[in-house]
Short mmCIF file of C-alpha atoms and ligand atoms in Angstrom, two decimals:
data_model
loop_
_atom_site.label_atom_id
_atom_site.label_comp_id
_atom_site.label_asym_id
_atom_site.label_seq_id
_atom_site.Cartn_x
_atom_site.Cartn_y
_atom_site.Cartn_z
CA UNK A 1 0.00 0.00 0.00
CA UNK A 2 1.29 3.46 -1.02
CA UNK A 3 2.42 5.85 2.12
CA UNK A 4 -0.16 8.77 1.97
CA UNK A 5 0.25 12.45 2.81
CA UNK A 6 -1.04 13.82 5.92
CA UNK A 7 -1.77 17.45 6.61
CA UNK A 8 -2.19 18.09 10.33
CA UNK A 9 -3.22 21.53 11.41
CA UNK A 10 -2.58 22.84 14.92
CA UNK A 11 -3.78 26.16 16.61
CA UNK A 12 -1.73 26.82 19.94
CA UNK A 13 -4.77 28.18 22.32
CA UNK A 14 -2.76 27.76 25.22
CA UNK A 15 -0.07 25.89 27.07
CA UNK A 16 1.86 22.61 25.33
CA UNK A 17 -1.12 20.18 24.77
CA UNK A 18 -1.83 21.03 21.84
CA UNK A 19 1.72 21.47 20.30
CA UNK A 20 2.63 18.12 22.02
CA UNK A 21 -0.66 16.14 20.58
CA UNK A 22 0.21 17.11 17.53
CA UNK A 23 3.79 16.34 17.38
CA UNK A 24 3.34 12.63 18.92
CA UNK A 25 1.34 12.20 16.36
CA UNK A 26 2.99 13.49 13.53
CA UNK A 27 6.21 11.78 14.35
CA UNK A 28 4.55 8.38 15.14
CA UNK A 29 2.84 8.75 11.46
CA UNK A 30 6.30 8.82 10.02
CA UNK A 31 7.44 6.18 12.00
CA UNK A 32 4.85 4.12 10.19
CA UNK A 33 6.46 5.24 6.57
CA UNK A 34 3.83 8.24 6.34
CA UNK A 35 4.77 11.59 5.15
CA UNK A 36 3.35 14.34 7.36
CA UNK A 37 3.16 18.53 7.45
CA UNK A 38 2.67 19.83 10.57
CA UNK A 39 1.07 23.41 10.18
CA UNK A 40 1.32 24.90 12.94
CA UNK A 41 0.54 28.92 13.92
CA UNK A 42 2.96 28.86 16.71
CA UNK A 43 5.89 26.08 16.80
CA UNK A 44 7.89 27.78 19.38
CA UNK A 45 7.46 24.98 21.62
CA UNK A 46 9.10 22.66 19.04
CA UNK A 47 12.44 24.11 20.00
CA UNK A 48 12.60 22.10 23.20
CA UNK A 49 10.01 19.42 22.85
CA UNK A 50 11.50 18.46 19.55
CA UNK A 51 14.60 20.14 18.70
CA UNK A 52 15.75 17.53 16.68
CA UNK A 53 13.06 17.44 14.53
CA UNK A 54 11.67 14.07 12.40
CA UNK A 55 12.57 12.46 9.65
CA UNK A 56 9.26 12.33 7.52
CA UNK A 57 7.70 15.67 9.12
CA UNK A 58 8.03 18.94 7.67
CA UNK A 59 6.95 21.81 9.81
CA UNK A 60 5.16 25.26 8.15
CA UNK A 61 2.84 28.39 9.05
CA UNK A 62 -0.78 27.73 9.46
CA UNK A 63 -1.32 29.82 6.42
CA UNK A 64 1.15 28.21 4.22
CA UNK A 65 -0.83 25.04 3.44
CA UNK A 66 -0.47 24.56 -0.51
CA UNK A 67 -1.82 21.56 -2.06
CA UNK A 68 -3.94 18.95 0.25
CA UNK A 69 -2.41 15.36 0.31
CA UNK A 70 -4.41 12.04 1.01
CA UNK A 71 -5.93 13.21 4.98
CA UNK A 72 -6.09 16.35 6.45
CA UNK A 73 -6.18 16.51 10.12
CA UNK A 74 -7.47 19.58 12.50
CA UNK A 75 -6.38 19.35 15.57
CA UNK A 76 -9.27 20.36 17.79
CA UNK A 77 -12.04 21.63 15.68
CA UNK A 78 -8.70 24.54 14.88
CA UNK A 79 -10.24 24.82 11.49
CA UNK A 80 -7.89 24.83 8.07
CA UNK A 81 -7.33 27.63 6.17
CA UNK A 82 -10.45 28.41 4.17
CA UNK A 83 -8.60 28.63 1.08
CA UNK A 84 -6.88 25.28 1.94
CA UNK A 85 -10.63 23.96 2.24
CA UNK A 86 -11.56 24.98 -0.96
CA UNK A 87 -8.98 23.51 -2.30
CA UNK A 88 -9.87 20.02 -0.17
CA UNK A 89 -13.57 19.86 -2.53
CA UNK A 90 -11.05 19.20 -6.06
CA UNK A 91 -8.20 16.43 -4.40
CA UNK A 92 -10.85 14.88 -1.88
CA UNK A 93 -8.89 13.95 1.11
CA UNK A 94 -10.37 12.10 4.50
CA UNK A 95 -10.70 15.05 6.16
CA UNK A 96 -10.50 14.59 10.33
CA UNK A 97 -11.22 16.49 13.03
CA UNK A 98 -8.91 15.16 16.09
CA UNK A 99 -10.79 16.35 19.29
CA UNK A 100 -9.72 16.03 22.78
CA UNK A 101 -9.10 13.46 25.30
CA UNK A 102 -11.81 12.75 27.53
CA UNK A 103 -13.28 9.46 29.23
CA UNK A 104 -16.93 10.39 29.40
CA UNK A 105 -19.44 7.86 28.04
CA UNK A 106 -20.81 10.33 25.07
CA UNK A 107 -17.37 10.25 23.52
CA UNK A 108 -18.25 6.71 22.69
CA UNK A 109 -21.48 7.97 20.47
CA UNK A 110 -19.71 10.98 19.21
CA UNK A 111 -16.48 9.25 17.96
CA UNK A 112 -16.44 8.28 13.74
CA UNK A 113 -19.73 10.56 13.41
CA UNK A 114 -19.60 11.79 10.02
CA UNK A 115 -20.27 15.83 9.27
CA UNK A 116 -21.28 16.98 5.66
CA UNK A 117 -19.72 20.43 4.86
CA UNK A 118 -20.66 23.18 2.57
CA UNK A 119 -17.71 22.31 0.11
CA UNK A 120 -19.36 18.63 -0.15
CA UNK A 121 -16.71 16.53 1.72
CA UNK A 122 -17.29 15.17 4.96
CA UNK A 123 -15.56 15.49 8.02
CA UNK A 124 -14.96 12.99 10.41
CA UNK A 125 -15.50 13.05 14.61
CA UNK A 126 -12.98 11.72 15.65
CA UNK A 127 -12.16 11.06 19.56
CA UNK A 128 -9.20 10.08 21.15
CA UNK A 129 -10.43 7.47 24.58
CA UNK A 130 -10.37 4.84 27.24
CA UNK A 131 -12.74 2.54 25.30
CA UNK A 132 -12.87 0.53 22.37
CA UNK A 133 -15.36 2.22 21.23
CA UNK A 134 -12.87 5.31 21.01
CA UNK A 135 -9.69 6.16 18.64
CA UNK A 136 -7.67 5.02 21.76
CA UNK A 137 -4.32 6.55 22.91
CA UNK A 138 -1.54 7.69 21.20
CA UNK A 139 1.35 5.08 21.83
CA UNK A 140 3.85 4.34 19.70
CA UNK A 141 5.12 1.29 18.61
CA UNK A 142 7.41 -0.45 21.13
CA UNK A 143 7.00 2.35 23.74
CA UNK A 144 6.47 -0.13 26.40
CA UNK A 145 9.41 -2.36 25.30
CA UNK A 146 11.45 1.08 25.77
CA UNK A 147 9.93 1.63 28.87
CA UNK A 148 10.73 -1.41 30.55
CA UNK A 149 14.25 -1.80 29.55
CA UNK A 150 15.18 1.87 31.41
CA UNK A 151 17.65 2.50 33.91
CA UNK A 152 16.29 5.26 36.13
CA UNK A 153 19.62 5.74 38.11
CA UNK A 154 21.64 6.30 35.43
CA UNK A 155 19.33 8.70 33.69
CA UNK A 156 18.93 11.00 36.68
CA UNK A 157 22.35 10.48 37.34
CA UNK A 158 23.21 11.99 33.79
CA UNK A 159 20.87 14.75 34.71
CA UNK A 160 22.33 15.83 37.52
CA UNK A 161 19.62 14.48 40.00
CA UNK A 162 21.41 11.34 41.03
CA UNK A 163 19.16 9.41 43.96
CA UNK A 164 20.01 9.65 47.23
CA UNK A 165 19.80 6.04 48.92
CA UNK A 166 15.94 5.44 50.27
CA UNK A 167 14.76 8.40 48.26
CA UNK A 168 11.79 8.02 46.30
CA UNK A 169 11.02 10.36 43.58
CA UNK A 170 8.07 12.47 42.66
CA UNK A 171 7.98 14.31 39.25
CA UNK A 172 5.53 17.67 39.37
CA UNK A 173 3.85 18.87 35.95
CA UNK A 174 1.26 21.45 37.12
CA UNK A 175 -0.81 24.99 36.30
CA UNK A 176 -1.70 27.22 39.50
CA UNK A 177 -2.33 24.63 42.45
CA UNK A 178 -3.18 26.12 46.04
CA UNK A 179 -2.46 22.63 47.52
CA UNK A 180 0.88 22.61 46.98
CA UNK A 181 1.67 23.53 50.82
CA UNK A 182 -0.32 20.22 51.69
CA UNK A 183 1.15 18.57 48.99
CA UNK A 184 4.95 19.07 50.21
CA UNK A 185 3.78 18.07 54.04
CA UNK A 186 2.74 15.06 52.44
CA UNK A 187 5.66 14.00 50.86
CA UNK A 188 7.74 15.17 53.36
CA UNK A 189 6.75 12.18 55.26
CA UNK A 190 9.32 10.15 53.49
CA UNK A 191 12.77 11.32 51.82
CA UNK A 192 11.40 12.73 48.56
CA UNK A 193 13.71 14.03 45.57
CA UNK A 194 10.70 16.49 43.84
CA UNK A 195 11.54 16.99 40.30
CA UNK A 196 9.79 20.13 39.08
CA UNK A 197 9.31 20.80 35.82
CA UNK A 198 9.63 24.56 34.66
CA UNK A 199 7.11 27.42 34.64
CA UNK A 200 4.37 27.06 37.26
CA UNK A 201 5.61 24.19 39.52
CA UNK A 202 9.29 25.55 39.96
CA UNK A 203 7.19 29.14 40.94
CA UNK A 204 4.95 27.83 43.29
CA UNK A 205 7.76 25.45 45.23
CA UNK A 206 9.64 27.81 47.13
CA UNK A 207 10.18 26.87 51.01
CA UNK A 208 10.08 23.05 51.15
CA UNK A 209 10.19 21.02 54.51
CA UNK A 210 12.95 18.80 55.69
CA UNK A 211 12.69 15.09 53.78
CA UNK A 212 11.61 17.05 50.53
CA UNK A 213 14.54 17.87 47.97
CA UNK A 214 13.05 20.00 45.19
CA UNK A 215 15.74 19.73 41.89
CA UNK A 216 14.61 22.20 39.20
CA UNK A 217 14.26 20.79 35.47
CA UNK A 218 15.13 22.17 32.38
CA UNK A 219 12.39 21.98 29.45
CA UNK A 220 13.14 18.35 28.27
CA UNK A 221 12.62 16.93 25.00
CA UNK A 222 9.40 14.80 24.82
CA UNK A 223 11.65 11.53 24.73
CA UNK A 224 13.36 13.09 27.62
CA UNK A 225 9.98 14.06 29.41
CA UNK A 226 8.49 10.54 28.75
CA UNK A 227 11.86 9.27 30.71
CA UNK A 228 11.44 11.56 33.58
CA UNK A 229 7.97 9.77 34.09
CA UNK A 230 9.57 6.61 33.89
CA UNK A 231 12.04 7.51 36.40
CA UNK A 232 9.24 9.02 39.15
CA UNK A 233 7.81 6.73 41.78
CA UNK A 234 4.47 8.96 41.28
CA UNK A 235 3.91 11.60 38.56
CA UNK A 236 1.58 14.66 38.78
CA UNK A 237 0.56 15.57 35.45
CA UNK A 238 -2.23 18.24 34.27
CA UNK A 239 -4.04 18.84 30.36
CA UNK A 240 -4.65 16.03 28.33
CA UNK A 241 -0.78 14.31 26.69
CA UNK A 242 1.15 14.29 29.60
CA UNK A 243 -1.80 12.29 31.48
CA UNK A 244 -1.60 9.48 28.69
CA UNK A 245 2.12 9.85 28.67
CA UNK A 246 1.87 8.84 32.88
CA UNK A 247 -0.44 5.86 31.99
CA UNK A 248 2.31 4.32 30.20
CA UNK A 249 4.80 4.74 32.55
CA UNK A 250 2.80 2.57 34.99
CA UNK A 251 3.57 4.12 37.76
CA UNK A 252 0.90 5.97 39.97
CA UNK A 253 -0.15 9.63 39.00
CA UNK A 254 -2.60 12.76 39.67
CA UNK A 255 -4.13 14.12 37.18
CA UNK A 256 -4.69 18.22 37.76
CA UNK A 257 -7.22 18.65 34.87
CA UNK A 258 -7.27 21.62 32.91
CA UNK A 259 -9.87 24.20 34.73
CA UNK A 260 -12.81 25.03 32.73
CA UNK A 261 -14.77 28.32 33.75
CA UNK A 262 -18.01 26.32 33.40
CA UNK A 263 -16.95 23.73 35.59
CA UNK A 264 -17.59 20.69 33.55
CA UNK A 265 -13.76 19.48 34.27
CA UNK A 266 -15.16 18.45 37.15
CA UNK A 267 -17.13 15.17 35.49
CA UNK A 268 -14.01 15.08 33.25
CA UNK A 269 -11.99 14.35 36.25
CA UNK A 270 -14.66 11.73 37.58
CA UNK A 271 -15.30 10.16 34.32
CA UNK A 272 -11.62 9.02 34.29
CA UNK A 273 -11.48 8.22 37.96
CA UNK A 274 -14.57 5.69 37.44
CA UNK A 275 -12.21 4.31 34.61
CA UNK A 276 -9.42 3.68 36.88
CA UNK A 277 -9.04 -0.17 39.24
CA UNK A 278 -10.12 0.91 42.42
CA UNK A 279 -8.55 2.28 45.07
CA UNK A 280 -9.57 3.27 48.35
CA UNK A 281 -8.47 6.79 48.79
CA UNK A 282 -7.49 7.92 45.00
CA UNK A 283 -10.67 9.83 43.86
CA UNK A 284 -10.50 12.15 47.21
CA UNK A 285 -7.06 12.30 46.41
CA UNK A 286 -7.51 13.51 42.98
CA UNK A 287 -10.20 15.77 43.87
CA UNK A 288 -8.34 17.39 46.68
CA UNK A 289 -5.64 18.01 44.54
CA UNK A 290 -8.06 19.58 41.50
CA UNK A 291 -9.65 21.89 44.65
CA UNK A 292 -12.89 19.85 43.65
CA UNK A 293 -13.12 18.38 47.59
CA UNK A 294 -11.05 19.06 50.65
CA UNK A 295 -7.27 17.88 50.81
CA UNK A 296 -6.90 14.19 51.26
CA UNK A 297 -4.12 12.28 52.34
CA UNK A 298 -1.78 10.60 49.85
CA UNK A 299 -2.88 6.98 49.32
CA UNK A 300 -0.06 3.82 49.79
CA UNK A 301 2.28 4.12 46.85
CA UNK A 302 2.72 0.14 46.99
CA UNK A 303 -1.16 -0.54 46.41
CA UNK A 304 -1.43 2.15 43.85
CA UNK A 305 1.34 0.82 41.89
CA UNK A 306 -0.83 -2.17 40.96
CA UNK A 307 -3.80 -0.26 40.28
CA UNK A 308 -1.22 1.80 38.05
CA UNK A 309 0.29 -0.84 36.17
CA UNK A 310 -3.62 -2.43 36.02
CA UNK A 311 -4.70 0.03 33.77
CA UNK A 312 -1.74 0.55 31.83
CA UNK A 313 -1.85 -3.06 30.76
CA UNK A 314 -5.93 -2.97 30.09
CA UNK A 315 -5.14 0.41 27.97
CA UNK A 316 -2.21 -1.13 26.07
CA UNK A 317 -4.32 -4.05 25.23
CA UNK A 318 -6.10 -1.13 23.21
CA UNK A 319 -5.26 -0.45 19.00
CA UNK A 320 -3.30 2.70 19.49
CA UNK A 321 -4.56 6.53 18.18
CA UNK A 322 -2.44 6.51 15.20
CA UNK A 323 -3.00 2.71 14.47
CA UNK A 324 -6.69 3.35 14.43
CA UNK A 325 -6.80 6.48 13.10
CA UNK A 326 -4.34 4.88 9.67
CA UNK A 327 -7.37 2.26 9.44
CA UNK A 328 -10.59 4.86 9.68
CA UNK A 329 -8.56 7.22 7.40
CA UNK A 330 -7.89 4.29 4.62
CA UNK A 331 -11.37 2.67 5.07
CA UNK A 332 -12.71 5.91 4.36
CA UNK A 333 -11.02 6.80 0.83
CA UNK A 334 -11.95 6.69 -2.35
CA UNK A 335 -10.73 3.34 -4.53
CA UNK A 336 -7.62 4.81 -5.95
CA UNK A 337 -6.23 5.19 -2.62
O1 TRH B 401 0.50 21.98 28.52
P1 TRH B 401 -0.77 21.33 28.92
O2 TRH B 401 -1.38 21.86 30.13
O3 TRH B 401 -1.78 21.42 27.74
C1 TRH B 401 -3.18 21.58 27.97
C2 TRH B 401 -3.91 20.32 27.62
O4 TRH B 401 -3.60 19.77 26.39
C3 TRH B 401 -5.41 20.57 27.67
O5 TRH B 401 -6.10 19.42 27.26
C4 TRH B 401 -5.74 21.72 26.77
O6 TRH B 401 -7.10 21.94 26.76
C5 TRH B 401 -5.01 22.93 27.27
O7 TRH B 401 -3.59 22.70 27.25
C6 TRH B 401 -5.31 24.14 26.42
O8 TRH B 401 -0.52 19.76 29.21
P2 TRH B 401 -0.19 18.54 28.25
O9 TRH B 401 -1.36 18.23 27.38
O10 TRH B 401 0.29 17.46 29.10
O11 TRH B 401 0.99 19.03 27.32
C7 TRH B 401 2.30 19.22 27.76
C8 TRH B 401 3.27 18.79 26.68
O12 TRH B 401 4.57 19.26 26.98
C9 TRH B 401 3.37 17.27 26.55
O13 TRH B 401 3.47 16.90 25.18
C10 TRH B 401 4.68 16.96 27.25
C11 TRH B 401 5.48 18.19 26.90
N1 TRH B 401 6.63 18.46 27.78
C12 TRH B 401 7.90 18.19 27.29
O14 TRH B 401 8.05 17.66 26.18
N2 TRH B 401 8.97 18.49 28.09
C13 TRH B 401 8.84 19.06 29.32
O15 TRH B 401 9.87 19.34 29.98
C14 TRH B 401 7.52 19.31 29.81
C15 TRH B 401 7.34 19.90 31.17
C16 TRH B 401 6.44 19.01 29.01
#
């Protein structure tokens, strides 16, 4: 079968997520022989999450779309240029609207729902998820493999955050987060090397108490940022790529959703928690953390590692985003694709 062309659009609205959604996925395409353009309005964040760039994805402005290839991607309803669109009703290419994460049970009746636009071509729901019944989770080929064969020690060694003996290690990914004064008590019950990532969790730590020992990160490279999740006895994460990116590393995490003024994060949050093995302890946790219910104390690490590396095993058992979304996108041509 002939490698296709993929046009992915991305609009940065805000923070990384939507920059680093686009980017997984554009670089796991061309790991599968695919040729990709990214257009992106704002690939400043490229410099650090990918500064090596891919072989197989070529990076341009928004606006500079020319021809359309064999599926056009928008990331997040972002909308392609209208002149691009217009030129979509001659060539006829899958067209796809990616939308975002989410494990509520009406992403299961949105996903693959077809749309009929003006220029006659119809676009395509569809919805990354925790179901079947979704496009699943972006996960690359032999991610796990990679996972399992890494050597913590040495990496943080090379980073200059070597382990201290009987330390675990906590990685924080976070927005604005008033419970981070509980949140250091809590680990300070045990030594605790904190590995902050930059921007708002390296603002917020300041003081810490005795048993915590905050080490500041540098941006890493998404490789690099999947291996500091692999290295952390528990990861907090927050949006929507870094929470998949903590399900594969099997390890327990908090999720600090992204806050929505209307308030419906809130049954985002819960929708995933119902999701999760249970575990007596994690929902108040993750609530208490999202300021959705009073601060709760940190559950057992060692019974939350199974419930951890539960899920990531269920969710692996899964086709993978860009697996599934290669098969919808195919089905979905015309013959002489
Ligand atoms: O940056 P985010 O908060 O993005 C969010 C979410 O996508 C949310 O769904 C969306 O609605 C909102 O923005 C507007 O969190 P997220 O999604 O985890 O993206 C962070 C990306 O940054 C992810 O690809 C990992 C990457 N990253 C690195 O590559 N290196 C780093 O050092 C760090 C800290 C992050």
């Amino acid at each position: 079968m002939r490698a296709w062309t993929w046009d992915v659009f991305c609009r940065v609205i805000d923070n990384f997520g939507d920059v680093g959604v686009c980017w997984r996925l554009a670089r796991d395409l061309a790991a599968r022989g695919e040729r990709v353009r990214l257009w992106m309005d704002d690939a400043s964040a490229l410099r650090w999450m990918a500064p090596a760039g891919c072989t197989g994805v070529e990076v341009g402005a928004f606006d500079a779309a020319g021809e359309p290839g064999d599926a056009v991607v928008e990331a997040f309803a972002c909308d392609p240029p209208p002149a691009f669109v217009e030129r979509m009703a001659a060539r006829r290419p899958v067209w796809i609207n990616l939308e975002y994460l989410s494990a509520e049970a009406w992403v299961e009746r949105a996903h693959a729902l077809p749309s009929p636009q003006r220029n006659g071509l119809t676009k395509w729901f569809f919805h990354p998820g925790f179901s079947a019944a979704t496009g699943g989770l972006l996960r690359e080929p032999g991610l796990l493999a990679e996972r399992a064969g890494f050597e913590r020690d040495a990496w943080l060694a090379a980073l200059g955050a070597a382990r201290r003996p009987g330390e675990r290690v906590v990685s924080l990914f976070c927005y604005d987060n008033p419970a981070i004064p509980q949140l250091l008590q809590a680990l300070a019950a045990e030594p605790t090397l904190l590995l902050l990532t930059p921007g708002h969790a390296q603002r917020q730590v300041g003081a810490v108490p005795p048993g915590v020992r905050p080490f500041a990160l540098p941006w890493l490279d998404q490789p690099g940022f999947d291996r500091l999740l692999w290295a952390s006895d528990l990861n907090f994460v927050r949006g929507e790529d870094s929470l998949v990116r903590a399900i594969w590393a099997g390890a327990p995490f908090v999720w600090q959703i992204y806050p929505q003024h209307d308030g419906v994060h809130a049954d985002k949050l819960d929708a995933l928690l119902q999701r999760l093995p249970p575990l007596p302890g994690l929902a108040a946790f993750w609530r208490g953390w999202n300021g959705l219910g009073p601060w709760a104390p940190l559950p057992p690490l060692d019974a939350w590692r199974a419930v951890a590396a539960a899920f990531r095993d269920e969710q692996a058992a899964r086709l993978d985003l860009t697996g599934s979304l290669w098969q919808f996108a195919r089905a979905r041509a015309g013959p002489e694709c």
